PDB file of C-alpha atoms and ligand atoms in Angstrom:
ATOM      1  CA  UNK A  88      39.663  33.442  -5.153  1.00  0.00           C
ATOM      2  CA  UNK A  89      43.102  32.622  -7.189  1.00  0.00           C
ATOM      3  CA  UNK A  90      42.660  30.780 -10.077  1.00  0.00           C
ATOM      4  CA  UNK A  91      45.369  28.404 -12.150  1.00  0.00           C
ATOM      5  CA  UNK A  92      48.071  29.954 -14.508  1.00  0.00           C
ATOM      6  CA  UNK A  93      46.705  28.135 -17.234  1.00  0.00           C
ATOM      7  CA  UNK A  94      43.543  29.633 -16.488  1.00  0.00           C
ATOM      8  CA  UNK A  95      44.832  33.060 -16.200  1.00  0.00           C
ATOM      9  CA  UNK A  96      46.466  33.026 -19.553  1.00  0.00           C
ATOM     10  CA  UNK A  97      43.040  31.629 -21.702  1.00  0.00           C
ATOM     11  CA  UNK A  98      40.728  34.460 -20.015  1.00  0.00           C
ATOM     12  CA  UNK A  99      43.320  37.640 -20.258  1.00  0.00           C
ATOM     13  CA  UNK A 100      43.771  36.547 -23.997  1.00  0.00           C
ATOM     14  CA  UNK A 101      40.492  37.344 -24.327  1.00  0.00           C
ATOM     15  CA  UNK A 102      40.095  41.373 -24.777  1.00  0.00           C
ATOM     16  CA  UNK A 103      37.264  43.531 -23.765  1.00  0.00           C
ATOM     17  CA  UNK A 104      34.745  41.882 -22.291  1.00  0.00           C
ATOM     18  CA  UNK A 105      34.442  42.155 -18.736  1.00  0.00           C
ATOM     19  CA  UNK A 106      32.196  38.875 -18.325  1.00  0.00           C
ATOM     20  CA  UNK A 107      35.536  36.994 -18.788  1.00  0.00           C
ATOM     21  CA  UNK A 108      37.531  38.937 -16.441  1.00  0.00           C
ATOM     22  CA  UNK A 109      40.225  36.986 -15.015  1.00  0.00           C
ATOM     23  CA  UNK A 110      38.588  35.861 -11.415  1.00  0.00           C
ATOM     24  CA  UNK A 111      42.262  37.067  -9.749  1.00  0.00           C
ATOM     25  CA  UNK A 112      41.175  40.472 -10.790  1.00  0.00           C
ATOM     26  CA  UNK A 113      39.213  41.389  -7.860  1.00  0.00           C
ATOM     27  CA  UNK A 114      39.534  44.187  -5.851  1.00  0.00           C
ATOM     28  CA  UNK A 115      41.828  45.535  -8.482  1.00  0.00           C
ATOM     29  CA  UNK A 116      43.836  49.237  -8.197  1.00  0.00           C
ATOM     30  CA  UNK A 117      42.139  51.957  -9.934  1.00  0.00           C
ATOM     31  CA  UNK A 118      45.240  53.817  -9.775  1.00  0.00           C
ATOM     32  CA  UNK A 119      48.758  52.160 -10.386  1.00  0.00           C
ATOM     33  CA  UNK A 120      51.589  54.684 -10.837  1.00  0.00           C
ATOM     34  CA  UNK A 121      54.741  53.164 -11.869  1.00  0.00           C
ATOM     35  CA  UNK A 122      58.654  54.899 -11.325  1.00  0.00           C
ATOM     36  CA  UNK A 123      60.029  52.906 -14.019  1.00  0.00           C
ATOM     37  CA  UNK A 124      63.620  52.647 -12.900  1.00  0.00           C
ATOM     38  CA  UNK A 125      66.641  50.436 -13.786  1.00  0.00           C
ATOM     39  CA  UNK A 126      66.942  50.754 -17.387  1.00  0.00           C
ATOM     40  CA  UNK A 127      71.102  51.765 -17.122  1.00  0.00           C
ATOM     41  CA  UNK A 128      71.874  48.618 -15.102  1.00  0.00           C
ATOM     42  CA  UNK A 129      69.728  46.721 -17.167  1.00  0.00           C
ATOM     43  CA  UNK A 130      72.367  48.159 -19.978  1.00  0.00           C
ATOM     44  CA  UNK A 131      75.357  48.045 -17.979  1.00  0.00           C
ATOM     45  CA  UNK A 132      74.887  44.263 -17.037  1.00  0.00           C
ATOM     46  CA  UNK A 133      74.780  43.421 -20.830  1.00  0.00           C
ATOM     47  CA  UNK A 134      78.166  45.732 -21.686  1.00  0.00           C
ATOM     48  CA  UNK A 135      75.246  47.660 -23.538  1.00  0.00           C
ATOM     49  CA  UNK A 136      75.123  52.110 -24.362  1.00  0.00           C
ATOM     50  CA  UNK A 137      72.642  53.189 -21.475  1.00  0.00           C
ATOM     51  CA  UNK A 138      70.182  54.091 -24.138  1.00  0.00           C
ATOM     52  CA  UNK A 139      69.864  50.149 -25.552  1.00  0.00           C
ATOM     53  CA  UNK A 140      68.269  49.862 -21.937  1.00  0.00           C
ATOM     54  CA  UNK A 141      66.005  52.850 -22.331  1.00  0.00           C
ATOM     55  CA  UNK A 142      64.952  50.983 -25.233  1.00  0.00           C
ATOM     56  CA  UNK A 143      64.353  47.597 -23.613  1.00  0.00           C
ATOM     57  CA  UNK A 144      62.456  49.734 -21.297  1.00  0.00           C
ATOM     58  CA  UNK A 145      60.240  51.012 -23.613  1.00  0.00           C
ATOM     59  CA  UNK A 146      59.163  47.732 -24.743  1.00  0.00           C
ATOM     60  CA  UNK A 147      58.255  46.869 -20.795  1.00  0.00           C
ATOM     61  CA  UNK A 148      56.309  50.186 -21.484  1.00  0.00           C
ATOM     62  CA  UNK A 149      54.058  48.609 -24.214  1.00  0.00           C
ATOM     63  CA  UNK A 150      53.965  45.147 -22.820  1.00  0.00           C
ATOM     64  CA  UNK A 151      52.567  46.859 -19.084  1.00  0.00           C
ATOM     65  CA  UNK A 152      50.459  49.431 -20.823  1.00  0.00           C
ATOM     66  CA  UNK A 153      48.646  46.370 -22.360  1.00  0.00           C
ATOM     67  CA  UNK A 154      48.169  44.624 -19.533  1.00  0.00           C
ATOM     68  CA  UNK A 155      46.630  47.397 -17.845  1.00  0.00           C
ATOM     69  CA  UNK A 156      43.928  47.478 -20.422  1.00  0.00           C
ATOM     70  CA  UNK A 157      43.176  44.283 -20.753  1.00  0.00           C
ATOM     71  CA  UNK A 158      42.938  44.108 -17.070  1.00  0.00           C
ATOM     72  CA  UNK A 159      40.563  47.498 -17.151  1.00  0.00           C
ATOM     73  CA  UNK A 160      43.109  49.426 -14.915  1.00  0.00           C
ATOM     74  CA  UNK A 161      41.019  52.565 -15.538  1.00  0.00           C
ATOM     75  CA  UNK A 162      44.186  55.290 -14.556  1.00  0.00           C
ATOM     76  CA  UNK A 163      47.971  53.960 -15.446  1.00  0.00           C
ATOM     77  CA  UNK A 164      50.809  56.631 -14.747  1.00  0.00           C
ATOM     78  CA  UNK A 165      53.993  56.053 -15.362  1.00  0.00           C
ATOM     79  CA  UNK A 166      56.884  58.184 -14.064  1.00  0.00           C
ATOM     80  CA  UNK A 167      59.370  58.560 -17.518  1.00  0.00           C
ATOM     81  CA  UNK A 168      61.563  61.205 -16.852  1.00  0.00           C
ATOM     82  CA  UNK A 169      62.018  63.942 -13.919  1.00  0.00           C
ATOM     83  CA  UNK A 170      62.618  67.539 -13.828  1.00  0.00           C
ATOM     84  CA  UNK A 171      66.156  66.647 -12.108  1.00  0.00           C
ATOM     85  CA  UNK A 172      66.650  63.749 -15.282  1.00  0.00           C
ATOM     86  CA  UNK A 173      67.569  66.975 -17.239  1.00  0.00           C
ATOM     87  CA  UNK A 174      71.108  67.133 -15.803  1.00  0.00           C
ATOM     88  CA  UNK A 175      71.503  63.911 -17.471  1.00  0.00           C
ATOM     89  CA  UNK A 176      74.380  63.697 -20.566  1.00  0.00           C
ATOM     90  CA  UNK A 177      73.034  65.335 -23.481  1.00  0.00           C
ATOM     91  CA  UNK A 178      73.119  62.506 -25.832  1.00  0.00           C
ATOM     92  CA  UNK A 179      70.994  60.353 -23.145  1.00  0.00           C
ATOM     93  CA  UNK A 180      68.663  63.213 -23.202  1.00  0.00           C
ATOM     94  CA  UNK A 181      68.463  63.239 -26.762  1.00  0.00           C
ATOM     95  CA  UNK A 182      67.927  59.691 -26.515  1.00  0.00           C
ATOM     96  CA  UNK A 183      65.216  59.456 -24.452  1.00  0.00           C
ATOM     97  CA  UNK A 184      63.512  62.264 -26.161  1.00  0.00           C
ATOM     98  CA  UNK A 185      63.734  60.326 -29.671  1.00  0.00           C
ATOM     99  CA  UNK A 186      61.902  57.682 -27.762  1.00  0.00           C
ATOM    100  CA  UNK A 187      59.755  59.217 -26.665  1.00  0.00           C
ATOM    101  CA  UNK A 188      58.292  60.566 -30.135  1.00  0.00           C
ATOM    102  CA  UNK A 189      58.833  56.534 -31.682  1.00  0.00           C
ATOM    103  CA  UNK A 190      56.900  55.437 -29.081  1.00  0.00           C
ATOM    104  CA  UNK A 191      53.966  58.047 -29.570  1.00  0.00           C
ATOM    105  CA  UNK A 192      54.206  57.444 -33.454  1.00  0.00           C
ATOM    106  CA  UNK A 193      53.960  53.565 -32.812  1.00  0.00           C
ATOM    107  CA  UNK A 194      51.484  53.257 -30.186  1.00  0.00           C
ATOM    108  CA  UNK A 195      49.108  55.811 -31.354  1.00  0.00           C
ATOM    109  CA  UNK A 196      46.916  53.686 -33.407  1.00  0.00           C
ATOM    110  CA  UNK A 197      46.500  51.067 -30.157  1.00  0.00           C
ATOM    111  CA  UNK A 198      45.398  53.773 -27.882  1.00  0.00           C
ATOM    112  CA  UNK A 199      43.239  54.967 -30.378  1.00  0.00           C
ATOM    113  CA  UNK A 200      41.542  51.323 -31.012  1.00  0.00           C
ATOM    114  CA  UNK A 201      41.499  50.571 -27.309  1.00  0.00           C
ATOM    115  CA  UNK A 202      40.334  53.517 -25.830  1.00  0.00           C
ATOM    116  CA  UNK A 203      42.996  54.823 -24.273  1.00  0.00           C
ATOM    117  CA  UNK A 204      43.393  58.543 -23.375  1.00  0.00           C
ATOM    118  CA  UNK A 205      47.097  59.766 -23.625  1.00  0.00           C
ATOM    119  CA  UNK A 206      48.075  62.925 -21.416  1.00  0.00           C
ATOM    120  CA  UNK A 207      50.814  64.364 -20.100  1.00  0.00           C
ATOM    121  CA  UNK A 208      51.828  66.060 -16.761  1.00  0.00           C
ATOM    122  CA  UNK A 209      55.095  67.869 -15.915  1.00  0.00           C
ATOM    123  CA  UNK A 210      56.976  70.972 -17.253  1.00  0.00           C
ATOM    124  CA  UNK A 211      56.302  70.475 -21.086  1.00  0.00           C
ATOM    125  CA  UNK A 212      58.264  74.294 -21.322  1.00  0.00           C
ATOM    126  CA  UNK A 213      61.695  72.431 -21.202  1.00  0.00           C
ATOM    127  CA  UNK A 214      60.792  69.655 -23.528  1.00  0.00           C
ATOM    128  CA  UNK A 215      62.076  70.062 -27.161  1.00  0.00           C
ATOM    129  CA  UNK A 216      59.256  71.294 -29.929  1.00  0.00           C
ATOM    130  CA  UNK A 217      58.859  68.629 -31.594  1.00  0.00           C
ATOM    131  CA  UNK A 218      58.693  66.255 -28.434  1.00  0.00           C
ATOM    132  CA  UNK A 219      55.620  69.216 -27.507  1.00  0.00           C
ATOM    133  CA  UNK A 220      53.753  69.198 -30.751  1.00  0.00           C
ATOM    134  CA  UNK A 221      53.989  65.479 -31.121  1.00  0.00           C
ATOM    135  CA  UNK A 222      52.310  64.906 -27.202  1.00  0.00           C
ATOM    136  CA  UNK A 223      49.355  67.642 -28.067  1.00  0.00           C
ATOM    137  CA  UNK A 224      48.668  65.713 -30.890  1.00  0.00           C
ATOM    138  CA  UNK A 225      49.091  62.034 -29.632  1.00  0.00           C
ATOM    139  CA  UNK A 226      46.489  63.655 -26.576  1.00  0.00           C
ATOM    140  CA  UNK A 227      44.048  65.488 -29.689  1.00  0.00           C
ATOM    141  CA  UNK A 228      43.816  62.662 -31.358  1.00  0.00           C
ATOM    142  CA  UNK A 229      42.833  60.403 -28.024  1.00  0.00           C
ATOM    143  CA  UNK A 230      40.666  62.934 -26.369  1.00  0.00           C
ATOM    144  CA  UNK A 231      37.406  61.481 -25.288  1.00  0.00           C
ATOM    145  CA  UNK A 232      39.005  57.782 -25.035  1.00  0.00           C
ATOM    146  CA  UNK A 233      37.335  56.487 -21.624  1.00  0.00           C
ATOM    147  CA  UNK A 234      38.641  52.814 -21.268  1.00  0.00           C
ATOM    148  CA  UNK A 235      42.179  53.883 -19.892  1.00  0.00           C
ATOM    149  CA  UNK A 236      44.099  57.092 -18.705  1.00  0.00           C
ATOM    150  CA  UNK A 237      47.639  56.474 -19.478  1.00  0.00           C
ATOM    151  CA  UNK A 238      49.513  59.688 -18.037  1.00  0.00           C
ATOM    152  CA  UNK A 239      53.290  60.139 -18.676  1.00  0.00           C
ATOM    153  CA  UNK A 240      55.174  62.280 -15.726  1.00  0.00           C
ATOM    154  CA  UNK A 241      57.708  63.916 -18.266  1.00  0.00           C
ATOM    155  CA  UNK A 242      59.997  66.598 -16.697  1.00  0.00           C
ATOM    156  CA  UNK A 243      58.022  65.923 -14.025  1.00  0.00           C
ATOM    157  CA  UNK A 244      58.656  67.287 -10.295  1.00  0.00           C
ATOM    158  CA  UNK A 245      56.140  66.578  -7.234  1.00  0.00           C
ATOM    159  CA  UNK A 246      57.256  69.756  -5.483  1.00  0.00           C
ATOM    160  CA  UNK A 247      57.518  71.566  -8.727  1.00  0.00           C
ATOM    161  CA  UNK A 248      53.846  70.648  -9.076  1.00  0.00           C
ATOM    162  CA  UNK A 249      52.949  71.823  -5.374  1.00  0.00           C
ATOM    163  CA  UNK A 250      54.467  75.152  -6.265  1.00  0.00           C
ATOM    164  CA  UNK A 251      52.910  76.087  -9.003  1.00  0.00           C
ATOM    165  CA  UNK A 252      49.645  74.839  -7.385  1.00  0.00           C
ATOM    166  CA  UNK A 253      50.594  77.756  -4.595  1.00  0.00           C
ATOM    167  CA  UNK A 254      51.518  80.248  -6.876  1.00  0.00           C
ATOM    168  CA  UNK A 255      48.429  79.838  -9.281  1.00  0.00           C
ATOM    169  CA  UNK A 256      46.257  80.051  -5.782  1.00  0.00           C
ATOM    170  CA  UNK A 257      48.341  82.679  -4.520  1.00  0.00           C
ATOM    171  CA  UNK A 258      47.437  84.540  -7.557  1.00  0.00           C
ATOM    172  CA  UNK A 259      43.542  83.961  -7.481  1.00  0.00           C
ATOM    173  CA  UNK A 260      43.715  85.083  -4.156  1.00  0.00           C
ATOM    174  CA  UNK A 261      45.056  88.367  -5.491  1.00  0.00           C
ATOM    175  CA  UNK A 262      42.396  89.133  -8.552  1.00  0.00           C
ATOM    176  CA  UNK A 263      40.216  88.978  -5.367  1.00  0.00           C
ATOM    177  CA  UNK A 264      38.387  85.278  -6.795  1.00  0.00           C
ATOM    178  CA  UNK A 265      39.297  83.079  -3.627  1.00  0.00           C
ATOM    179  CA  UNK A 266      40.029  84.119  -0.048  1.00  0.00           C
ATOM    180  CA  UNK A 267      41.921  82.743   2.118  1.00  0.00           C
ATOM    181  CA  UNK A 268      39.647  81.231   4.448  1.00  0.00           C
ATOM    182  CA  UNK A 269      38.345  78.927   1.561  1.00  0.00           C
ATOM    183  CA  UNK A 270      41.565  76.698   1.104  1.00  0.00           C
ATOM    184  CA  UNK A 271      40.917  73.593   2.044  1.00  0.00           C
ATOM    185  CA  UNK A 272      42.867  70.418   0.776  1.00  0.00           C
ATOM    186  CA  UNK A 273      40.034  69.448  -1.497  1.00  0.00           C
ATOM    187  CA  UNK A 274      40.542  73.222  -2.635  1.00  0.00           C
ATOM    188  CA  UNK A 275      44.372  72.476  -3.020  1.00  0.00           C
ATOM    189  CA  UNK A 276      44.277  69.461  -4.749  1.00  0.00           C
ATOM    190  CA  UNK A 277      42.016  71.164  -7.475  1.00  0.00           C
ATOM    191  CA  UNK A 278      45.446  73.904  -8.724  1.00  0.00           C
ATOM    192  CA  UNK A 279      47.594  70.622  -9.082  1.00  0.00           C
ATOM    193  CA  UNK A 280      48.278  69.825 -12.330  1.00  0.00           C
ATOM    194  CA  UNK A 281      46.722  66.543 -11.414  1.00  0.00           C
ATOM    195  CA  UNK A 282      43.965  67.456 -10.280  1.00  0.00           C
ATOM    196  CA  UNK A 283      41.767  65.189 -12.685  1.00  0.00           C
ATOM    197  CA  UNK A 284      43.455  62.027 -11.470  1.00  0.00           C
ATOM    198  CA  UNK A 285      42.306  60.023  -8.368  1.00  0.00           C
ATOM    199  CA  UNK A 286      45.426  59.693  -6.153  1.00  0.00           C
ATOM    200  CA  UNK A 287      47.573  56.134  -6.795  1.00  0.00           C
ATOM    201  CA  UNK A 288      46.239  53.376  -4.900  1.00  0.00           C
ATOM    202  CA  UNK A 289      49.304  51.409  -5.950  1.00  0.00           C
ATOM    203  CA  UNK A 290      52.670  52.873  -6.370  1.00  0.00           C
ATOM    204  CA  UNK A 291      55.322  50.405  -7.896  1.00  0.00           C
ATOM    205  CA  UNK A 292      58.830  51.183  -8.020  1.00  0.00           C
ATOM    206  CA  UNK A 293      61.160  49.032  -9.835  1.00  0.00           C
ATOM    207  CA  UNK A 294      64.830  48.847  -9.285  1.00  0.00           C
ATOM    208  CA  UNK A 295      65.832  48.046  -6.100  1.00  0.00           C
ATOM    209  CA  UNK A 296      65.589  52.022  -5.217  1.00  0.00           C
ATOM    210  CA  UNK A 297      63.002  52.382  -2.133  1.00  0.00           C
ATOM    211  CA  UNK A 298      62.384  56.239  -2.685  1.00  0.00           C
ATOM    212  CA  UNK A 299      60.333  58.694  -4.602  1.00  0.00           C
ATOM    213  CA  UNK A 300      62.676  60.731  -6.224  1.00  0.00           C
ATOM    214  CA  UNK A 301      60.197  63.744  -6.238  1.00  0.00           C
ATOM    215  CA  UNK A 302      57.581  61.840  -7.717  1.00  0.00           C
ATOM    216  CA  UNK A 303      53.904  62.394  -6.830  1.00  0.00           C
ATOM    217  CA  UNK A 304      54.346  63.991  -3.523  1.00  0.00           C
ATOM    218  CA  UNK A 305      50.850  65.247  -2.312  1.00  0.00           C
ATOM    219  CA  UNK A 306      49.382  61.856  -4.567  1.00  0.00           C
ATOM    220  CA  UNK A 307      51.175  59.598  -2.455  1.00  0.00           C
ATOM    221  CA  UNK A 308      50.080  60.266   0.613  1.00  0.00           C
ATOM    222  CA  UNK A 309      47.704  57.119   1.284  1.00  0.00           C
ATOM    223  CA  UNK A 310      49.227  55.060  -1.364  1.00  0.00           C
ATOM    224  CA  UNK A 311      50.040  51.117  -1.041  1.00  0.00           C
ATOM    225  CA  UNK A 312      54.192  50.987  -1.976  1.00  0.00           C
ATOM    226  CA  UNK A 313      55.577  47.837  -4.009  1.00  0.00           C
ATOM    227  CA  UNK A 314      59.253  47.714  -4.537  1.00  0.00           C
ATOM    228  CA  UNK A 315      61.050  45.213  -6.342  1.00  0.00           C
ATOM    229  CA  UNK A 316      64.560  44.443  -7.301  1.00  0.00           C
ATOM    230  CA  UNK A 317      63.402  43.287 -10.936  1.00  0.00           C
ATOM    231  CA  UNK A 318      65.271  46.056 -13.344  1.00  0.00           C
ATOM    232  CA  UNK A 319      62.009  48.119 -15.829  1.00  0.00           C
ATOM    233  CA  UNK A 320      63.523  46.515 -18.786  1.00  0.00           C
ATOM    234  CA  UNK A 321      62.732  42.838 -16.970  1.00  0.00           C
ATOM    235  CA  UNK A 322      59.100  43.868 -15.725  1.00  0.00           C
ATOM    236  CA  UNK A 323      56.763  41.811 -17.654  1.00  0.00           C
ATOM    237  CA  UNK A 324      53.291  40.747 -17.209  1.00  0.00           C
ATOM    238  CA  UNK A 325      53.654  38.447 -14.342  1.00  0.00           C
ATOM    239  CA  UNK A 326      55.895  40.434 -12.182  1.00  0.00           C
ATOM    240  CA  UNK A 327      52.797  43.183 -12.986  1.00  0.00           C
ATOM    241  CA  UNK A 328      50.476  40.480 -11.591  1.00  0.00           C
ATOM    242  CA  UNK A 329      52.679  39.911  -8.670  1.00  0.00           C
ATOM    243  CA  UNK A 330      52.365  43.159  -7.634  1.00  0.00           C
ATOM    244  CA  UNK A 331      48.592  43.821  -7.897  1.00  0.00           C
ATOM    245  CA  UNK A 332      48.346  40.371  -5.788  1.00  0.00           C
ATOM    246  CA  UNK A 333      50.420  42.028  -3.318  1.00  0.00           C
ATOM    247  CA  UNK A 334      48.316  44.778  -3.238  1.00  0.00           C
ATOM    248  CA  UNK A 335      44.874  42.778  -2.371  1.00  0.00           C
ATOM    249  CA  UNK A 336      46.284  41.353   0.429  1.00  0.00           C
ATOM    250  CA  UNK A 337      46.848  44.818   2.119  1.00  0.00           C
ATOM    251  CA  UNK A 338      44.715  46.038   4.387  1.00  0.00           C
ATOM    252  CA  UNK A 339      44.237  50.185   3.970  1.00  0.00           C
ATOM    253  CA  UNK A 340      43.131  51.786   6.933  1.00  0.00           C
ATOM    254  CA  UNK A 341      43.115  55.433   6.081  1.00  0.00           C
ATOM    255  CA  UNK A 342      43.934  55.591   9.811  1.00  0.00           C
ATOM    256  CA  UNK A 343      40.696  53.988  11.171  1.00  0.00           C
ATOM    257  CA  UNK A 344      40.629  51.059  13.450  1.00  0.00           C
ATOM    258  CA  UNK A 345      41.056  47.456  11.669  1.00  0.00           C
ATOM    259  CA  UNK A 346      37.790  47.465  13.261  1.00  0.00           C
ATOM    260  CA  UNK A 347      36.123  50.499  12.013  1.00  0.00           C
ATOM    261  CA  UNK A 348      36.775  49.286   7.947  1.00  0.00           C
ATOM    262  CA  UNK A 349      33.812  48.711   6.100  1.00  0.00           C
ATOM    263  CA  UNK A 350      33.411  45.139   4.590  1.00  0.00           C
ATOM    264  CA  UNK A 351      36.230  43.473   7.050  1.00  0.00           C
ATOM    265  CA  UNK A 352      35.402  41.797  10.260  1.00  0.00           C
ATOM    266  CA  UNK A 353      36.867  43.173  13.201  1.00  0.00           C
TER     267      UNK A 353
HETATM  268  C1  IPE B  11      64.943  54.803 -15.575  1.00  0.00           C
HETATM  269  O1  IPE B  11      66.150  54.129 -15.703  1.00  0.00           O
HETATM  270  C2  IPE B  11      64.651  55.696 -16.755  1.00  0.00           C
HETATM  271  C3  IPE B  11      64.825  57.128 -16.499  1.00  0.00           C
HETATM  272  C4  IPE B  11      65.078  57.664 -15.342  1.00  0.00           C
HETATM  273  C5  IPE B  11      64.687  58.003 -17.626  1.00  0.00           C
HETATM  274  P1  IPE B  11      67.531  54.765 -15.276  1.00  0.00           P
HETATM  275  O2  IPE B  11      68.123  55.403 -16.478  1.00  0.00           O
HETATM  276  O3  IPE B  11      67.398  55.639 -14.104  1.00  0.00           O
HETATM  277  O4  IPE B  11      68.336  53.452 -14.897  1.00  0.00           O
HETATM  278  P2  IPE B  11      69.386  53.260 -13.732  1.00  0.00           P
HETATM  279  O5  IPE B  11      68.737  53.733 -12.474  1.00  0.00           O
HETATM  280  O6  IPE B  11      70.585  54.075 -14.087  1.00  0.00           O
HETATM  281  O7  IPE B  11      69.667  51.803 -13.721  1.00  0.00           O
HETATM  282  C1  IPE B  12      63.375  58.365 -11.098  1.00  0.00           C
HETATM  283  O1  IPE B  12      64.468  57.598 -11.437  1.00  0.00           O
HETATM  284  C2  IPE B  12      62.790  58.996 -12.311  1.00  0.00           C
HETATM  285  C3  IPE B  12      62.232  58.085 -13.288  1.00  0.00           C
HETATM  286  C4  IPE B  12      62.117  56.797 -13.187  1.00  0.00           C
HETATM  287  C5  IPE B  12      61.733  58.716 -14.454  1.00  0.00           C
HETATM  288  P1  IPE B  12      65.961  58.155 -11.244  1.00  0.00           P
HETATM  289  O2  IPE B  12      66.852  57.043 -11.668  1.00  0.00           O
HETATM  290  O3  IPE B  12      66.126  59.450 -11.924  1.00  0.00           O
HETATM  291  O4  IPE B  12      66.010  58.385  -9.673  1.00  0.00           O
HETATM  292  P2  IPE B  12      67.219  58.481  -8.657  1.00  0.00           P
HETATM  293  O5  IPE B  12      68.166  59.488  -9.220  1.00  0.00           O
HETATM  294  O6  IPE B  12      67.847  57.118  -8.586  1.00  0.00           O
HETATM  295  O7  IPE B  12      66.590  58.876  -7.372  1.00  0.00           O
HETATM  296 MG1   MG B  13      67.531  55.297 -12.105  1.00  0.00          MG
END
């Protein structure tokens, strides 16, 4: 069932109550990991400093965060800067990191109020201190929060994450408290970093780019893609909606027959 625009806009206005759930939120992701991407064309396309778009982006940040919410999205991770972004000019670095802390310092009070659990997963070693303390305390001071997950990927590498994963195992096997025989992928999965998160059911990518760019790389592996041209800075809530519409109409098959899926007729 769709219903009109109009319609859309009165119930979503409405916050947390599920009895006025929007009736196009059926069948909704309970996963949606995002590769925010396009923030330096966004810039360049203006004549604009590359960082004015990182900014613009982290506006689309708050606006999609919301949404997710409001739409009880109950695990919303968005991909904010890889382990290979690091090679990026210093003063974008800097940048981004600065950011980064506003962004914690502004929304903390909204995650707080709306239940929304803050983490973090990547290599926090290469982050600056203050960008460190300032996440441990923005994820302190949401701990227990059970209407959301938001989880930043910051300095964030997929195979980086599988290796460590190995090495950590590798290491139990060692001290003699797993063997060999025992790893399984359920076994796996439980050394990633991620472990606590259900894999994406909807990965978006924004950009134009159709690529992962070393992005959840074991998480992915039954996810539903969505790439569009729209630039981060120019994702707003409808082009959010878009894509979660796209999403119901697919039909996941986990490799089964079409047949074989529960609730669809053959
Ligand atoms: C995404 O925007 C943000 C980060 C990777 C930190 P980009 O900065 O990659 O923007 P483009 O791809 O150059 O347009
Ligand atoms: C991927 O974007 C990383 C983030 C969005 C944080 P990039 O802009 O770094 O990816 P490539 O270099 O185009 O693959
Ligand atoms: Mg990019």
């Amino acid at each position: 069932m769709r219903i009109t625009p109009s319609g859309r806009q009165d119930l979503t206005s409405q916050e947390d109550s599920s009895s006025t759930r929007p009736g196009w939120l059926w069948n909704t992701p309970r996963h949606v990991a995002i590769i925010m991407d396009g923030n330096g064309r966004w810039a360049r396309k203006r004549h604009l400093p590359r960082i004015v778009g990182h900014r613009a982006g982290a506006s689309s940040v708050r606006t999609i965060v919301t949404a997710a919410r409001t739409w009880e999205i109950p695990y919303l991770t968005l991909y904010a800067f890889s382990w290979e972004n690091w090679s990026r000019p210093r003063q974008e670095v800097d940048g981004l990191m600065n950011l980064l802390e506003e962004y914690i310092d502004n929304e903390i009070r909204t995650m707080v109020d709306r239940g929304i659990r803050f983490s973090v997963v990547g290599d926090r070693s290469r982050l600056p201190a203050s960008v460190r303390k300032k996440i441990a305390w923005a994820e302190g001071e949401t701990i227990g929060k059970d209407r959301m997950v938001l989880t930043l990927a910051l300095s964030y590498s997929g195979r980086e994450e599988i290796v460590r994963a190995a090495r950590n195992m590798a290491q139990d096997v060692q001290k003699g408290l797993l063997s060999p025989e025992k790893i399984s992928e359920t076994v796996f999965s439980r050394y990633l970093e991620t472990s606590v998160l259900p894999p994406p059911d909807l990965l978006i990518r924004t950009s134009g780019e159709v690529r992962i760019s070393n992005f959840f790389l074991w998480q992915l592996a039954y996810t539903e893609m969505y790439f569009t041209p729209t630039l981060w800075p120019d994702f707003g809530e409808e082009s959010f909606r878009q894509a979660i519409e796209d999403f119901q109409e697919r039909r996941r098959r986990f490799g089964k027959a079409d047949e074989d899926i529960e609730g669809l007729p053959g």
